[in-house]
C-alpha positions as CSV (number, residue, x, y, z in Angstrom):
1,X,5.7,70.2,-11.0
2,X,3.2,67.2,-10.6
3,X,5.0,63.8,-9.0
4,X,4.8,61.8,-12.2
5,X,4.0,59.0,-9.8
6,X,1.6,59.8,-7.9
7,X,-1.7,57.6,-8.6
8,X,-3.9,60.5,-9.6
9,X,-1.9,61.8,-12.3
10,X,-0.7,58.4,-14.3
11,X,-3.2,56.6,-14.8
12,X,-6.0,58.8,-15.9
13,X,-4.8,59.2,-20.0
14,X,-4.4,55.3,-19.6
15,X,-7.4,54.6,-18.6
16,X,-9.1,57.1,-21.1
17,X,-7.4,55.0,-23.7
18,X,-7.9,51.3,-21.7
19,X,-11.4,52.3,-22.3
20,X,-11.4,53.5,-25.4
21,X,-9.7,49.9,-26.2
22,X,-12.4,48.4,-24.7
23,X,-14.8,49.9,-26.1
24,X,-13.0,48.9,-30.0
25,X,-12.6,45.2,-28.9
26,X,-16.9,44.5,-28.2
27,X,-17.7,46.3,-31.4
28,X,-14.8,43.7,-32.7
29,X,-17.2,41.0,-30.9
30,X,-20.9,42.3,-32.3
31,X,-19.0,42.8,-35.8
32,X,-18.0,39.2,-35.7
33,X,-21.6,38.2,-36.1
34,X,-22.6,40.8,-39.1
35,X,-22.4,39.8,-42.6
36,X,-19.2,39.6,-44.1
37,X,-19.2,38.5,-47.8
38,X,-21.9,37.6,-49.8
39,X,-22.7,36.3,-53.6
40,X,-25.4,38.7,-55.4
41,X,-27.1,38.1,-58.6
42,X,-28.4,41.3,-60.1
43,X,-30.1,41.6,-63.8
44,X,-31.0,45.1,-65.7
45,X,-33.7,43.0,-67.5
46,X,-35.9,42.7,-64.0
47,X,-34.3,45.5,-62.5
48,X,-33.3,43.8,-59.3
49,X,-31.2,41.0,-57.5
50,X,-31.0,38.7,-54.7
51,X,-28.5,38.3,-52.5
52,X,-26.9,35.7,-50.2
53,X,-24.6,36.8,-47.1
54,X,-22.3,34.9,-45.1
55,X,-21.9,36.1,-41.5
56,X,-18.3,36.1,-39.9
57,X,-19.4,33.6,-37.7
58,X,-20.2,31.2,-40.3
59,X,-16.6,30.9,-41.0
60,X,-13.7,29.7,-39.5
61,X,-12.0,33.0,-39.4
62,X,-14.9,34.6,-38.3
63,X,-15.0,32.5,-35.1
64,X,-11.5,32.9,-34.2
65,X,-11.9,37.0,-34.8
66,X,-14.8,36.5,-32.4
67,X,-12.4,34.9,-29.5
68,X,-9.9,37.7,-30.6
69,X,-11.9,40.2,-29.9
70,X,-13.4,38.5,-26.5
71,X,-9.8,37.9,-25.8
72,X,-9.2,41.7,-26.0
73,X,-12.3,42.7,-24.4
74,X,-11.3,40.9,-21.5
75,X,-8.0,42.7,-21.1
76,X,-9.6,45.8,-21.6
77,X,-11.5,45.5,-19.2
78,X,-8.7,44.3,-16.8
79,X,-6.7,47.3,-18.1
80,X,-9.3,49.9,-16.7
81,X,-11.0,48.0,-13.7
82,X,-7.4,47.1,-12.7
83,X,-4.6,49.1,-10.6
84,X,-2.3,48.5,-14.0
85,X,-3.9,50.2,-16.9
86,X,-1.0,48.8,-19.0
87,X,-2.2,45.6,-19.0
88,X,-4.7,46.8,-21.6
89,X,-2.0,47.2,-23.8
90,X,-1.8,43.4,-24.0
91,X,-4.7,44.1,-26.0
92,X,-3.0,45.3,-29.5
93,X,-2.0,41.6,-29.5
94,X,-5.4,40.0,-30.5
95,X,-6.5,43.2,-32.3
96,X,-3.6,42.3,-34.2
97,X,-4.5,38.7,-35.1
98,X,-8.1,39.7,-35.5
99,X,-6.6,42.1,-38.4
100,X,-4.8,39.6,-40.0
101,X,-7.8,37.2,-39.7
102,X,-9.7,39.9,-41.5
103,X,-7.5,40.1,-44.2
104,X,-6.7,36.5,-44.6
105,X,-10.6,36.0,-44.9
106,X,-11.3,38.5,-47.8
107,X,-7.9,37.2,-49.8
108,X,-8.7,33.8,-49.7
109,X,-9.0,32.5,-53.5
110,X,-10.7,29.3,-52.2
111,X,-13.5,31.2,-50.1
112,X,-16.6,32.9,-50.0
113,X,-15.0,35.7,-52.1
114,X,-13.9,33.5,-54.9
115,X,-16.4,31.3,-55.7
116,X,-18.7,32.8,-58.2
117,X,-17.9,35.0,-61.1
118,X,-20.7,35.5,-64.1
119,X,-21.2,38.4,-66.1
120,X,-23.4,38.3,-68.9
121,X,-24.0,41.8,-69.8
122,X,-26.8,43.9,-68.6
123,X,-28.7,40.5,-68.4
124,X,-27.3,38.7,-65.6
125,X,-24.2,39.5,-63.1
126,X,-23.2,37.6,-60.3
127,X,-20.5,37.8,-58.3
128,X,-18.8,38.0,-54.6
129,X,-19.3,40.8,-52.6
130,X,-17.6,42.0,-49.2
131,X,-20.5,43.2,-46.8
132,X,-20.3,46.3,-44.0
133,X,-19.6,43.6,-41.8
134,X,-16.4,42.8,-42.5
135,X,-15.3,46.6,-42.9
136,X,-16.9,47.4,-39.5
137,X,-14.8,44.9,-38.1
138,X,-11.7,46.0,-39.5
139,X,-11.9,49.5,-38.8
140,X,-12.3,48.4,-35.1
141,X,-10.1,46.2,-34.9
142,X,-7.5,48.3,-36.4
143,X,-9.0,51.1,-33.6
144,X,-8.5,48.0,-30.9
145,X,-4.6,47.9,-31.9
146,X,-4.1,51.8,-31.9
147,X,-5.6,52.3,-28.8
148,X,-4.1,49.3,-26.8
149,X,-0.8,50.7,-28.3
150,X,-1.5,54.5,-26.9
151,X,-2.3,52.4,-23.8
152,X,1.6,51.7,-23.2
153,X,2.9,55.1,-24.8
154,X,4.5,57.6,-21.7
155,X,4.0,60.7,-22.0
156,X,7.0,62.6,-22.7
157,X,8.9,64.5,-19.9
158,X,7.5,67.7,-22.0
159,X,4.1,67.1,-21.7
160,X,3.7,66.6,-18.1
């Protein structure tokens, strides 16, 4: 039976997962800067549309998902460069708030999702739209949080 303590036999499942957290938290930081929402205008008549996107970045919300997820990249990275792969744990935290932020920005009555409602048959339709963007960056940061969570989890006493 293998010294659970022993610094070869720890750390290795953390630091699978302090990567794997990492790894959640940049694609958290390139999502930030895809398009989130958008207002389209599409008509049968013409047979097309335009579109206009908003990036996360544009918003307030997008910018502070941005520092979430450079906040979580950043103990990540500590998490696996460092002798305490815990610390990436510390992580779940702003994948946390960037979730929230995520869903704060696509409920908001006031915002980019809300504005614009027309519908005038087959003729003309616009309305709000939510963009890959905004799901790409909630799928990772809800990868960021169950990662940086499996970060902490011991294994139990029957699986060593």
């Amino acid at each position: 039976m293998a010294d659970p303590l022993q610094p070869g036999t720890v750390g290795r499942g953390r630091r699978g997962y302090a990567l794997a957290a990492s790894v959640a938290a940049a694609l958290l930081v390139i999502c930030a800067v895809l398009p989130w929402a958008g207002i389209e205008a599409r008509s049968d008549v013409i047979g097309g549309g335009l579109t206009s996107d908003v990036r996360g970045v544009d918003a307030g919300l997008g910018v502070s998902t941005l520092v979430a997820g450079l906040v979580a990249l950043a103990l990540g990275v500590a998490g696996l460069l460092g002798r305490r792969p815990w610390v990436a744990a510390l992580a779940a935290l702003p994948g946390a708030f960037a979730t929230v932020l995520l869903v704060m920005f696509a409920a908001d009555p006031g915002g980019v999702t809300g504005r614009v409602s027309l519908d005038l048959g087959g003729m003309l339709s616009v309305g709000p739209v939510i963009r890959y963007g905004w799901f790409a960056a909630l799928g990772s940061s809800l990868a960021l949080v169950l990662f940086a969570v499996l970060t902490a989890a011991r294994r139990s006493p029957a699986t060593r």
